[in-house]
């Protein structure tokens, strides 16, 4: 009796009516209840996680940073800069069949799915837990989330976050925007992010020019560029062809391509074997630096925004002229031998620039290699202009007239006005001889000590006779000469103090670019346009406001023509007559300095004005060195002769 009562008092747990081990087996109702509790808990957890998960404001740096692309004047690509090779492209500029190739390869249900693939998620979880190979199956939305917001770690927490962000992103953004962002941030190999840069890297053209076959190949790279770039190995090539064919067939299955269109693509679209260049070097580096500085200034772009990239800079540089100018300089430099003649040839340099009459920079020679020497010899303001400066004195005199007697009105002068061209002529002021600071009467000197007798101003300019132009500078007024030089395009910061030597350019150091632009003023009938290196700037295809320089009247047309006439005489019978046949009708001026530290030649044709300067200078101290004996020249040979020959070689190859 007691034993029976004890059995009745035992708890019927967990299942009543069961004894032994069977009472520990849950019933179907208990299984169902537990499952419902778990489902409710998971639903609540996911709902809470979804509600509290926000799409980050900041994208990964590789998803936002782009490179900047520079173009030649003819529109062909010149260089790109930036840590990341990526350029955004609006979806409407990606051909529909190229979009279709990506969708067929990666996510055919993209426009109908909720942004996630449950089966793909489960496969990824299994691979993460078991350590197996990563499986495909993620939607395009999930892939974009991983590219733009997350890292590439294979963890359950990262995969779960990816799922939540993909769902939220699909609800907040349109499908077209997601697809555009995905195409602009995906890795395609060869150092490129985004389908635009991939198109340029593999096929050398913009994505808008791709056909379905080429698009199918690029779509194959999304599965793993290292496995499908055919240039890397024979095995890669075989895989690429196989996947390319599969994607085209898949496009037919998904309605992105007709069978007739598919039948037309039987030949694998072999991509180029080389990738895009990276850091611009050699001469291109100098062009990029000039264009970058101008684009930032004229486009009102901050340095920080420019560094984020995405800009397309359309320069004014002419590729054929760049090649010709570089070749001419390199030919001239063959005479320099710093090892054989260190005392005369060491630190020898050449700067050169060619500018169109409307201010467009066409070509510059900046140095041997931008990656080895950042100092731009065409833009240097360290070399005296010498007598190449005298056309501005001449122009000022023709426009302003002269004053030789204190209190008298200004007297007009003309190209035929005579001046004393003898050597050692005393420099006069309205009060009498000019006394220098040492207490000596200042006397003018001509190159080689030659005395020319009475010469006209036109003859003085054409033959580079210094003494008349030195006197003319004081007669006009050095302040007026300075104003004319600035109006013609020389920077005030490069002009020296107003002492008599100012008229001969001894203390002014304009760059070759500025000298070319200033001489272009005379060739343009007295209208000056500041030299500029960029025509326009866009960001991801959208044009930006841009302050292009405008022409302004610098000198009268009559004065400009008179100066040009004198400069033509330089090449027909004057100091540069050896180059007269290189381009009939050209107008130019040689330039030397008293210390023979620079040899200039600046000349204009109908298409351009070109300045060439030969000099010696150590970049450690920037002190000009004499050119005597440079390249084995005889002691009396002026450096301007080398500049004249270089210009002749250049202009003959571009006219």
XYZ file of C-alpha atoms in Angstrom:
655
model
C 0.000 0.000 0.000
C 2.750 2.463 0.984
C 4.773 1.541 -2.144
C 1.732 2.159 -4.358
C 1.158 5.570 -2.773
C 4.855 6.470 -3.256
C 4.641 5.700 -6.942
C 1.579 7.954 -7.216
C 3.492 10.797 -5.546
C 6.370 10.675 -8.059
C 6.261 13.725 -10.514
C 5.050 12.933 -14.014
C 7.917 14.911 -15.630
C 8.667 15.648 -18.321
C 5.961 13.466 -19.841
C 3.092 12.050 -17.811
C 2.129 8.486 -18.432
C 5.664 7.526 -19.463
C 8.221 5.705 -17.363
C 11.912 5.148 -17.626
C 13.841 6.795 -20.441
C 10.718 7.298 -22.536
C 9.427 10.037 -20.285
C 12.486 12.133 -21.329
C 11.540 12.077 -25.003
C 9.520 15.276 -25.821
C 6.149 14.836 -27.429
C 5.290 16.352 -30.792
C 3.384 19.082 -28.998
C 6.470 19.933 -26.963
C 8.604 19.918 -30.101
C 6.113 22.199 -31.811
C 5.954 24.556 -28.834
C 9.733 24.754 -28.550
C 10.036 25.389 -32.269
C 7.487 28.177 -32.072
C 9.338 29.747 -29.164
C 12.639 29.568 -31.081
C 11.003 30.958 -34.214
C 9.444 33.816 -32.256
C 12.768 34.523 -30.559
C 14.674 34.508 -33.865
C 12.016 36.657 -35.519
C 12.201 39.119 -32.689
C 15.987 39.127 -32.782
C 16.148 39.626 -36.549
C 13.441 42.296 -36.414
C 15.287 44.148 -33.669
C 18.612 43.766 -35.472
C 17.075 45.011 -38.726
C 15.512 48.006 -37.008
C 18.715 48.979 -35.250
C 21.046 48.415 -38.213
C 21.748 51.598 -40.132
C 23.381 51.873 -43.519
C 26.781 53.482 -42.789
C 27.291 57.037 -43.970
C 30.881 56.347 -44.967
C 31.769 53.860 -47.668
C 35.037 51.967 -47.722
C 37.888 54.096 -49.069
C 38.264 51.854 -52.123
C 34.569 52.345 -52.867
C 34.764 56.144 -52.813
C 38.240 57.022 -54.007
C 38.785 57.276 -57.732
C 41.641 58.134 -60.003
C 41.892 61.300 -62.051
C 42.319 60.894 -65.790
C 44.187 63.354 -68.009
C 43.562 63.587 -71.740
C 45.556 64.934 -74.661
C 44.088 67.717 -76.768
C 42.750 65.119 -79.229
C 40.829 63.342 -76.463
C 43.088 60.308 -76.108
C 44.178 59.282 -72.630
C 47.437 60.820 -71.465
C 47.784 59.663 -67.840
C 45.950 58.816 -64.661
C 46.813 59.504 -61.069
C 45.543 58.198 -57.746
C 45.923 55.247 -55.422
C 42.806 53.545 -56.760
C 42.149 52.973 -60.444
C 38.423 53.670 -60.547
C 36.086 55.974 -62.412
C 32.366 56.166 -61.766
C 30.076 55.775 -64.746
C 26.312 56.484 -64.807
C 24.291 53.361 -65.501
C 22.708 54.871 -68.591
C 26.166 54.975 -70.202
C 26.638 51.227 -69.704
C 25.097 49.444 -72.725
C 22.019 47.355 -71.798
C 23.603 44.163 -73.121
C 26.677 44.757 -70.942
C 24.367 45.181 -67.966
C 22.591 42.024 -69.067
C 25.853 40.094 -69.156
C 26.572 41.036 -65.538
C 23.039 40.128 -64.438
C 23.148 36.809 -66.288
C 26.482 35.944 -64.718
C 25.872 37.134 -61.176
C 22.182 37.560 -60.344
C 19.536 36.944 -63.008
C 16.708 37.601 -60.517
C 18.189 40.928 -59.425
C 15.192 43.048 -60.400
C 12.715 40.748 -58.622
C 14.549 39.493 -55.514
C 14.491 41.295 -52.127
C 18.209 41.900 -52.227
C 19.249 38.650 -50.529
C 19.550 34.982 -51.412
C 18.603 32.696 -48.477
C 20.093 29.647 -50.144
C 23.297 31.508 -50.876
C 23.411 32.699 -47.280
C 23.035 29.152 -45.957
C 25.788 27.916 -48.250
C 28.062 30.684 -47.027
C 27.274 29.823 -43.404
C 28.069 26.170 -44.037
C 31.345 27.100 -45.743
C 32.271 29.375 -42.850
C 31.501 26.742 -40.223
C 33.186 23.869 -42.047
C 36.066 25.894 -43.453
C 35.165 24.859 -46.979
C 35.461 26.806 -50.209
C 33.458 30.025 -50.480
C 30.344 29.357 -52.499
C 28.612 31.649 -54.976
C 25.017 32.690 -54.641
C 25.192 36.147 -53.088
C 23.001 38.680 -54.840
C 24.405 41.746 -56.508
C 23.028 43.787 -53.618
C 24.907 41.628 -51.108
C 28.099 41.838 -53.129
C 27.814 45.624 -53.286
C 27.263 45.813 -49.523
C 30.383 43.734 -48.974
C 32.405 45.905 -51.380
C 31.169 49.259 -50.126
C 30.517 48.886 -46.405
C 32.144 45.759 -45.001
C 35.426 43.887 -45.043
C 36.174 40.585 -46.715
C 36.350 38.512 -43.519
C 34.507 35.190 -43.591
C 32.700 35.280 -40.271
C 29.068 34.589 -39.337
C 28.666 38.065 -37.841
C 29.936 39.746 -41.008
C 27.661 37.588 -43.182
C 24.660 38.346 -40.976
C 25.369 42.065 -41.124
C 25.692 41.803 -44.888
C 22.239 40.187 -45.047
C 20.603 42.910 -42.967
C 22.268 45.743 -44.870
C 21.313 44.192 -48.207
C 17.650 43.969 -47.165
C 17.630 47.540 -45.917
C 19.499 48.850 -48.949
C 17.057 47.103 -51.294
C 14.183 48.864 -49.523
C 15.798 52.274 -49.549
C 17.480 52.437 -52.968
C 16.223 51.740 -56.441
C 17.530 48.709 -58.271
C 19.165 50.842 -60.965
C 21.115 52.786 -58.333
C 22.295 49.588 -56.659
C 23.400 48.094 -59.970
C 25.217 51.308 -60.894
C 27.018 51.402 -57.541
C 27.929 47.729 -57.849
C 29.405 48.181 -61.321
C 31.386 51.199 -60.124
C 32.947 49.510 -57.086
C 33.642 45.930 -58.143
C 37.171 44.613 -58.593
C 38.027 43.625 -62.174
C 41.739 42.935 -61.883
C 44.663 44.762 -63.515
C 44.539 47.285 -60.701
C 41.056 48.483 -61.616
C 37.842 49.059 -59.713
C 34.654 49.709 -61.644
C 33.585 48.647 -65.109
C 34.702 51.910 -66.740
C 38.350 51.484 -65.771
C 38.112 47.756 -66.522
C 36.899 48.526 -70.028
C 39.846 50.850 -70.551
C 42.327 48.401 -69.041
C 41.209 45.372 -71.070
C 39.919 46.942 -74.278
C 41.305 50.472 -74.348
C 37.910 52.161 -74.669
C 35.055 53.530 -72.597
C 32.419 51.124 -71.349
C 29.833 52.872 -73.540
C 31.621 51.409 -76.580
C 31.537 47.769 -75.450
C 29.447 45.117 -77.176
C 27.724 42.151 -75.551
C 30.647 39.817 -76.190
C 33.169 42.116 -74.522
C 30.714 42.718 -71.704
C 30.403 38.967 -71.175
C 34.151 38.670 -70.740
C 34.283 41.533 -68.229
C 31.373 39.942 -66.362
C 33.402 36.743 -66.039
C 36.069 38.659 -64.111
C 33.599 39.296 -61.283
C 33.916 35.650 -60.319
C 37.649 36.115 -59.771
C 39.850 38.317 -61.919
C 42.950 36.354 -60.993
C 41.385 33.220 -62.478
C 39.943 34.688 -65.666
C 42.432 37.266 -66.952
C 43.647 35.420 -70.070
C 46.933 37.312 -70.122
C 48.091 35.654 -66.909
C 48.282 32.022 -68.030
C 47.105 29.445 -70.545
C 44.813 27.922 -67.941
C 43.271 31.331 -67.298
C 42.645 31.749 -70.990
C 40.833 28.428 -71.185
C 38.707 29.273 -68.155
C 37.927 32.732 -69.559
C 36.751 31.341 -72.902
C 34.586 28.735 -71.209
C 32.933 31.218 -68.839
C 32.522 33.808 -71.599
C 30.607 31.278 -73.696
C 28.509 30.234 -70.689
C 27.561 33.831 -69.912
C 26.469 34.466 -73.508
C 24.325 31.317 -73.394
C 22.944 32.393 -70.040
C 22.045 35.787 -71.528
C 19.877 33.973 -74.057
C 18.183 31.982 -71.270
C 17.449 35.163 -69.310
C 16.186 37.094 -72.315
C 19.123 39.521 -72.417
C 20.269 38.306 -75.820
C 18.432 36.748 -78.760
C 19.590 33.488 -80.250
C 20.427 35.282 -83.481
C 22.586 37.776 -81.607
C 24.257 34.969 -79.691
C 25.038 33.196 -82.956
C 27.027 36.234 -84.043
C 29.489 35.931 -81.163
C 31.671 32.954 -81.950
C 35.120 34.517 -81.551
C 36.430 35.194 -78.049
C 37.062 38.963 -77.694
C 40.731 38.860 -76.794
C 41.584 41.731 -74.430
C 44.843 43.636 -74.706
C 47.826 42.088 -72.996
C 48.752 45.143 -70.953
C 47.055 47.019 -68.174
C 46.728 50.735 -67.680
C 49.769 52.794 -66.777
C 49.928 54.201 -63.271
C 52.112 57.060 -62.103
C 52.977 59.363 -64.994
C 56.690 59.695 -65.542
C 59.151 61.069 -68.083
C 57.651 64.153 -69.771
C 54.047 63.235 -68.984
C 54.629 63.892 -65.293
C 55.435 67.538 -65.955
C 52.276 67.918 -68.013
C 50.159 66.355 -65.289
C 51.547 68.684 -62.624
C 50.875 71.757 -64.772
C 47.365 70.569 -65.629
C 46.537 69.607 -62.054
C 47.499 73.024 -60.698
C 45.490 74.785 -63.370
C 42.432 72.520 -63.032
C 42.264 73.091 -59.280
C 42.558 76.857 -59.706
C 40.275 77.385 -62.697
C 37.783 74.716 -61.641
C 37.548 75.996 -58.042
C 38.323 72.519 -56.732
C 39.770 72.022 -53.274
C 42.903 69.940 -52.915
C 41.065 67.439 -50.714
C 38.241 66.974 -53.232
C 40.710 66.573 -56.061
C 42.561 63.898 -54.127
C 39.336 61.904 -53.819
C 39.464 61.588 -57.596
C 36.828 61.105 -60.215
C 37.921 64.064 -62.337
C 38.539 64.032 -66.069
C 41.001 66.750 -67.059
C 41.017 67.646 -70.739
C 44.345 69.321 -71.418
C 45.560 71.495 -74.274
C 48.752 69.500 -74.844
C 49.391 68.264 -78.366
C 50.875 64.775 -78.323
C 52.646 65.125 -81.677
C 54.260 68.403 -80.632
C 55.289 66.917 -77.295
C 57.030 64.097 -79.124
C 58.736 66.505 -81.520
C 59.875 68.896 -78.800
C 61.200 66.108 -76.596
C 63.076 64.614 -79.537
C 64.629 67.981 -80.433
C 65.793 68.564 -76.866
C 67.208 65.071 -76.531
C 69.073 65.501 -79.811
C 70.598 68.756 -78.549
C 71.595 67.134 -75.262
C 73.698 64.509 -77.037
C 76.483 67.093 -77.146
C 76.532 67.404 -73.347
C 79.045 65.175 -71.572
C 79.285 65.908 -67.858
C 81.824 63.121 -67.291
C 84.164 64.196 -70.059
C 83.740 67.959 -69.499
C 82.490 68.464 -65.923
C 83.626 72.101 -65.775
C 81.564 73.104 -68.802
C 78.800 70.519 -69.198
C 77.807 69.535 -65.673
C 74.315 70.758 -64.673
C 73.478 71.700 -68.282
C 69.730 72.073 -68.706
C 67.176 72.948 -71.351
C 63.718 74.336 -70.810
C 61.248 74.721 -73.661
C 57.590 75.551 -74.137
C 55.247 76.015 -77.069
C 52.072 78.115 -76.662
C 49.335 78.848 -79.215
C 48.324 82.477 -79.911
C 45.119 81.909 -77.928
C 47.092 80.792 -74.847
C 46.817 77.012 -75.179
C 49.958 75.260 -73.979
C 50.852 72.850 -76.757
C 54.079 71.310 -75.503
C 56.691 71.730 -72.801
C 60.000 70.095 -72.026
C 60.289 69.957 -68.258
C 63.358 67.823 -67.649
C 64.848 64.366 -68.161
C 62.225 62.452 -66.168
C 59.577 63.687 -63.746
C 60.042 60.677 -61.462
C 63.736 61.532 -61.103
C 63.559 65.334 -61.215
C 60.375 67.124 -60.218
C 61.899 70.534 -60.996
C 60.183 71.725 -64.192
C 62.719 73.478 -66.379
C 60.047 74.966 -68.647
C 58.336 76.633 -65.701
C 61.456 77.721 -63.814
C 61.752 81.378 -62.816
C 65.452 81.276 -62.046
C 67.111 82.139 -65.381
C 67.608 85.731 -66.620
C 65.806 86.493 -69.868
C 68.697 88.575 -71.180
C 68.212 90.370 -74.459
C 65.182 88.193 -75.278
C 63.393 90.739 -73.044
C 64.116 93.701 -75.375
C 61.015 93.363 -77.623
C 58.970 94.592 -74.649
C 61.177 97.681 -74.445
C 60.684 98.223 -78.171
C 56.898 97.761 -77.887
C 56.675 100.200 -74.978
C 58.630 102.791 -76.941
C 56.424 102.475 -80.026
C 53.247 102.743 -77.957
C 54.326 105.325 -75.369
C 57.040 107.424 -77.012
C 60.180 108.638 -75.198
C 61.367 111.499 -73.016
C 64.974 112.638 -73.411
C 64.759 116.077 -71.820
C 63.264 116.756 -68.416
C 59.993 118.670 -68.658
C 59.469 118.026 -72.351
C 56.497 116.177 -73.787
C 56.878 112.550 -74.832
C 58.229 112.195 -78.348
C 56.956 109.413 -80.632
C 59.466 106.946 -82.057
C 59.168 104.565 -84.988
C 60.986 101.461 -86.191
C 63.226 103.717 -88.290
C 64.243 106.018 -85.419
C 68.075 105.972 -85.233
C 70.027 105.186 -82.067
C 73.715 104.887 -81.324
C 74.682 101.229 -81.672
C 78.343 101.542 -80.757
C 79.922 99.604 -77.917
C 80.724 101.428 -74.674
C 78.150 104.166 -75.288
C 77.406 106.223 -72.177
C 73.878 105.703 -70.884
C 72.047 109.031 -70.618
C 69.191 110.261 -68.426
C 67.327 113.580 -68.898
C 69.765 115.044 -66.361
C 72.906 113.658 -67.979
C 74.993 110.464 -67.743
C 73.771 107.659 -65.503
C 76.079 107.035 -62.536
C 76.004 103.609 -60.958
C 76.351 102.924 -57.234
C 80.112 102.605 -57.456
C 80.333 106.157 -58.757
C 81.131 105.206 -62.332
C 79.385 106.345 -65.482
C 77.362 103.453 -66.853
C 78.234 102.374 -70.401
C 76.419 99.905 -72.589
C 78.099 96.823 -74.015
C 77.307 94.798 -77.089
C 77.900 91.091 -77.525
C 81.483 90.564 -78.601
C 82.255 94.257 -78.089
C 81.011 95.043 -81.581
C 80.203 98.641 -82.570
C 77.363 99.010 -85.059
C 77.303 102.773 -85.537
C 73.927 104.412 -86.027
C 71.183 101.781 -86.289
C 67.424 101.987 -86.439
C 65.411 100.552 -83.565
C 64.181 97.830 -85.913
C 67.768 96.888 -86.749
C 68.734 96.951 -83.078
C 66.001 94.446 -82.217
C 66.673 92.211 -85.212
C 70.428 92.055 -84.645
C 70.313 92.033 -80.845
C 72.300 95.245 -80.484
C 72.227 95.990 -76.772
C 73.334 99.604 -76.437
C 70.411 101.241 -78.296
C 67.870 99.174 -76.379
C 69.538 99.879 -73.048
C 69.245 103.594 -73.776
C 65.719 103.171 -75.129
C 64.608 101.606 -71.860
C 65.602 104.711 -69.916
C 64.080 106.991 -72.546
C 60.715 105.229 -72.356
C 60.811 104.832 -68.602
C 61.492 101.511 -66.928
C 58.167 101.681 -65.108
C 56.359 101.782 -68.461
C 58.492 98.946 -69.793
C 57.576 96.895 -66.758
C 53.879 97.597 -67.293
C 54.131 96.513 -70.939
C 55.932 93.315 -69.991
C 53.211 92.450 -67.492
C 50.407 93.258 -69.912
C 52.088 91.020 -72.464
C 52.030 88.109 -70.025
C 55.179 88.153 -67.893
C 54.558 87.813 -64.172
C 55.435 90.818 -62.059
C 57.039 88.497 -59.521
C 59.622 87.447 -62.144
C 60.610 91.006 -63.066
C 63.653 92.533 -61.396
C 64.264 95.994 -59.938
C 64.025 98.975 -62.279
C 67.683 99.738 -62.882
C 69.186 100.241 -66.382
C 70.039 96.521 -66.749
C 66.282 95.857 -66.489
C 65.926 96.940 -70.136
C 68.236 94.097 -71.191
C 66.488 91.481 -69.056
C 69.521 90.965 -66.836
C 67.537 90.846 -63.592
C 64.210 89.412 -64.796
C 63.654 85.664 -64.741
C 60.454 84.718 -66.594
C 59.809 81.067 -67.357
C 59.953 79.612 -70.849
C 56.178 79.143 -70.697
C 55.623 82.816 -69.921
C 58.111 83.989 -72.541
C 56.380 81.898 -75.201
C 52.993 83.266 -74.169
C 54.233 86.862 -74.130
C 55.735 86.630 -77.628
C 52.429 85.153 -78.710
C 50.904 88.528 -77.853
C 52.763 90.126 -80.764
C 51.767 87.278 -83.086
C 48.105 87.746 -82.023
C 48.013 91.403 -83.092
C 48.483 92.657 -79.544
C 45.858 90.490 -77.823
C 47.156 88.485 -74.887
C 45.690 85.329 -73.382
C 47.396 83.886 -70.337
C 48.899 80.448 -71.028
C 46.595 77.674 -69.888
C 46.942 73.906 -69.875
C 43.340 72.720 -69.353
C 40.330 73.221 -71.635
C 37.676 71.733 -69.367
C 37.132 69.494 -66.346
C 34.374 66.993 -65.688
C 33.640 64.801 -62.708
C 32.263 61.412 -63.593
C 31.125 62.822 -66.910
C 29.459 65.983 -65.553
C 31.008 69.264 -66.694
C 32.180 71.588 -63.929
C 32.193 75.409 -63.997
C 35.554 76.460 -65.368
C 37.219 79.865 -65.590
C 38.957 79.843 -68.956
C 41.286 82.799 -69.579
C 40.006 85.514 -71.858
C 42.030 87.581 -74.332
C 42.778 91.179 -73.386
C 44.308 94.015 -75.354
C 47.974 94.316 -74.336
C 49.439 96.514 -77.083
C 47.981 98.232 -80.129
C 47.731 96.220 -83.337
C 50.138 98.621 -85.065
C 52.762 98.138 -82.352
C 52.334 94.366 -82.378
C 52.860 94.270 -86.146
C 55.906 96.525 -85.950
C 57.484 94.275 -83.321
C 56.674 91.205 -85.411
C 58.288 92.800 -88.490
C 61.516 93.405 -86.568
C 61.443 89.868 -85.199
C 61.040 88.491 -88.738
C 64.219 90.308 -89.670
C 65.968 88.343 -86.911
C 65.428 85.135 -88.906
C 66.078 86.549 -92.362
C 69.156 88.701 -91.779
C 69.655 89.048 -88.035
C 70.993 87.049 -85.103
C 68.981 83.897 -85.964
C 69.356 83.867 -89.747
C 70.751 80.312 -89.608
C 67.218 79.129 -88.809
C 65.421 81.328 -91.315
C 64.647 78.473 -93.696
C 63.188 76.260 -90.966
C 59.870 78.089 -91.161
C 59.610 80.996 -93.615
C 57.707 83.884 -92.104
C 58.579 83.043 -88.507
C 59.441 85.914 -86.162
C 61.850 85.489 -83.267
C 64.526 86.877 -81.009
C 67.734 85.485 -79.557
C 68.680 86.249 -75.993
C 71.996 86.327 -74.171
C 73.083 87.604 -70.767
C 76.111 89.654 -69.791
C 77.511 86.767 -67.742
C 76.712 84.228 -70.495
C 74.610 82.127 -68.122
C 71.658 81.653 -70.470
C 70.994 81.331 -74.169
C 67.426 82.011 -75.343
C 65.511 81.821 -78.564
C 61.822 82.714 -78.704
C 60.004 82.554 -82.025
C 56.445 82.685 -83.328
C 54.685 81.115 -86.288
C 51.012 81.263 -87.224
C 50.299 78.247 -85.006
C 52.476 78.792 -81.956
C 55.154 80.690 -80.070
C 58.027 78.633 -78.742
C 60.632 79.576 -76.173
C 63.855 77.628 -75.693
C 66.410 78.369 -72.981
C 69.765 76.645 -72.544
C 71.464 77.140 -69.192
C 73.551 75.557 -66.470
C 72.419 75.420 -62.882
C 72.801 73.137 -59.903
C 69.429 72.353 -58.367
C 70.989 72.412 -54.900
C 71.699 76.145 -54.930
C 69.951 77.462 -58.113
C 72.933 79.643 -59.009
C 73.335 80.158 -62.799
C 76.648 78.930 -64.208
C 78.408 80.172 -67.382
C 77.781 78.420 -70.694
C 81.322 78.975 -71.982
C 82.563 75.783 -73.649
C 79.254 73.940 -73.253
C 79.230 70.821 -75.425
C 82.701 71.599 -76.686
C 81.695 74.979 -78.176
C 84.437 77.533 -78.808
C 84.835 80.144 -76.087
C 83.019 82.952 -77.921
C 79.957 80.962 -79.006
C 76.754 82.264 -77.376
C 74.371 79.762 -75.833
C 71.573 81.209 -77.953
C 72.976 79.410 -81.013
C 72.070 76.067 -79.444
C 68.592 77.347 -78.662
C 68.168 78.485 -82.284
C 69.216 75.085 -83.653
C 66.915 73.278 -81.257
C 63.950 75.437 -82.287
C 64.713 74.815 -85.964
C 64.766 71.046 -85.443
C 61.471 71.206 -83.574
C 59.585 73.529 -85.875
C 60.590 71.625 -89.020
C 58.965 68.481 -87.625
C 55.603 70.096 -86.741
C 54.948 72.683 -89.459
